[in-house]
mmCIF file of C-alpha atoms in Angstrom:
data_model
loop_
_atom_site.group_PDB
_atom_site.id
_atom_site.type_symbol
_atom_site.label_atom_id
_atom_site.label_comp_id
_atom_site.label_asym_id
_atom_site.label_seq_id
_atom_site.Cartn_x
_atom_site.Cartn_y
_atom_site.Cartn_z
ATOM 1 C CA MET A 10 -14.541 1.199 -17.657
ATOM 2 C CA ASP A 11 -12.282 -1.648 -18.957
ATOM 3 C CA ALA A 12 -10.651 -4.335 -16.915
ATOM 4 C CA ILE A 13 -7.422 -5.589 -18.437
ATOM 5 C CA GLU A 14 -6.015 -8.583 -16.260
ATOM 6 C CA HIS A 15 -4.890 -7.014 -12.999
ATOM 7 C CA GLU A 16 -5.842 -3.571 -13.407
ATOM 8 C CA LEU A 17 -8.808 -1.320 -14.056
ATOM 9 C CA ILE A 18 -8.526 1.409 -16.928
ATOM 10 C CA VAL A 19 -10.881 4.530 -16.731
ATOM 11 C CA SER A 20 -11.076 7.838 -18.270
ATOM 12 C CA LEU A 21 -10.493 10.947 -16.224
ATOM 13 C CA THR A 22 -13.951 12.043 -16.937
ATOM 14 C CA ALA A 23 -15.568 8.567 -15.682
ATOM 15 C CA PHE A 24 -13.094 8.585 -12.645
ATOM 16 C CA LYS A 25 -14.222 12.235 -11.544
ATOM 17 C CA LYS A 26 -17.880 11.204 -12.251
ATOM 18 C CA GLN A 27 -17.808 7.877 -10.601
ATOM 19 C CA THR A 28 -15.281 7.663 -8.173
ATOM 20 C CA ASP A 29 -16.788 5.689 -5.595
ATOM 21 C CA THR A 30 -18.221 3.123 -8.172
ATOM 22 C CA VAL A 31 -14.742 3.134 -9.946
ATOM 23 C CA LEU A 32 -13.262 2.334 -6.466
ATOM 24 C CA LYS A 33 -15.479 -0.487 -5.686
ATOM 25 C CA GLU A 34 -15.205 -1.795 -8.976
ATOM 26 C CA ALA A 35 -11.267 -1.882 -8.809
ATOM 27 C CA LYS A 36 -11.576 -4.244 -5.512
ATOM 28 C CA HIS A 37 -7.963 -3.385 -4.323
ATOM 29 C CA ARG A 38 -6.663 -3.535 -7.786
ATOM 30 C CA PRO A 39 -4.497 -0.543 -9.332
ATOM 31 C CA ILE A 40 -6.584 2.072 -11.548
ATOM 32 C CA THR A 41 -5.051 3.429 -14.642
ATOM 33 C CA VAL A 42 -6.586 6.992 -15.327
ATOM 34 C CA LEU A 43 -6.285 8.083 -18.997
ATOM 35 C CA ARG A 44 -6.819 11.759 -20.282
ATOM 36 C CA GLY A 45 -7.296 11.977 -23.770
ATOM 37 C CA GLY A 46 -6.406 8.283 -24.327
ATOM 38 C CA LYS A 47 -2.850 8.723 -22.575
ATOM 39 C CA LEU A 48 -1.884 7.839 -19.242
ATOM 40 C CA ALA A 49 -2.582 10.647 -16.679
ATOM 41 C CA PHE A 50 -2.049 8.795 -13.500
ATOM 42 C CA TYR A 51 -2.538 5.572 -11.372
ATOM 43 C CA VAL A 52 -4.641 5.079 -8.230
ATOM 44 C CA MET A 53 -3.673 2.534 -5.875
ATOM 45 C CA ASP A 54 -5.484 1.176 -2.679
ATOM 46 C CA PRO A 55 -3.948 1.952 0.495
ATOM 47 C CA ILE A 56 -3.717 -2.005 1.254
ATOM 48 C CA LEU A 57 -1.769 -2.493 -2.183
ATOM 49 C CA TYR A 58 0.333 0.486 -1.648
ATOM 50 C CA GLU A 59 1.625 -0.985 1.742
ATOM 51 C CA ALA A 60 2.299 -4.312 0.179
ATOM 52 C CA VAL A 61 4.323 -2.767 -2.641
ATOM 53 C CA MET A 62 6.255 -0.569 -0.301
ATOM 54 C CA ASP A 63 6.971 -3.809 1.835
ATOM 55 C CA ASP A 64 8.168 -5.683 -1.289
ATOM 56 C CA LEU A 65 10.355 -2.813 -2.111
ATOM 57 C CA ALA A 66 11.897 -2.778 1.419
ATOM 58 C CA ASP A 67 12.550 -6.230 1.314
ATOM 59 C CA GLN A 68 14.037 -6.162 -2.050
ATOM 60 C CA ALA A 69 16.646 -3.686 -0.903
ATOM 61 C CA ALA A 70 17.281 -5.723 2.312
ATOM 62 C CA TYR A 71 17.748 -8.614 0.168
ATOM 63 C CA ARG A 72 20.137 -6.921 -2.206
ATOM 64 C CA LYS A 73 22.042 -5.692 0.478
ATOM 65 C CA THR A 74 22.351 -9.070 2.359
ATOM 66 C CA ILE A 75 23.494 -10.891 -0.857
ATOM 67 C CA GLU A 76 26.097 -8.049 -1.368
ATOM 68 C CA ARG A 77 27.367 -8.451 2.257
ATOM 69 C CA LEU A 78 27.482 -12.149 1.718
ATOM 70 C CA SER A 79 29.541 -12.093 -1.350
ATOM 71 C CA ASP A 80 32.321 -10.011 0.382
ATOM 72 C CA LYS A 81 33.596 -12.805 2.789
ATOM 73 C CA SER A 82 36.408 -10.788 4.161
ATOM 74 C CA PRO A 83 34.381 -9.848 7.177
ATOM 75 C CA LEU A 84 33.227 -13.209 7.849
ATOM 76 C CA VAL A 85 34.546 -15.029 10.802
ATOM 77 C CA GLU A 86 34.082 -18.970 11.383
ATOM 78 C CA VAL A 87 32.520 -19.675 14.796
ATOM 79 C CA ASP A 88 31.982 -22.923 16.495
ATOM 80 C CA PHE A 89 28.387 -23.140 17.229
ATOM 81 C CA ASP A 90 29.041 -24.570 20.716
ATOM 82 C CA ASP A 91 31.064 -21.577 21.550
ATOM 83 C CA LEU A 92 27.842 -19.267 21.280
#
């Protein structure tokens, strides 16, 4: 098993034989699983997956907000005291 920066890289054989050990060693980091030296798939901890999905949702909301703000035609100026 090799650790490169933020992810753990293992062979498919090692992942199958030592799944619990690999998951513990990953410590919530992504795991890259290789088959024949080539990328087979990624394994992601549920906590990390939720964080990634939250970030993606936030990015989409951010882009939509910026897009709406750039279109000033529907904006209406309001006096704060009138609210």
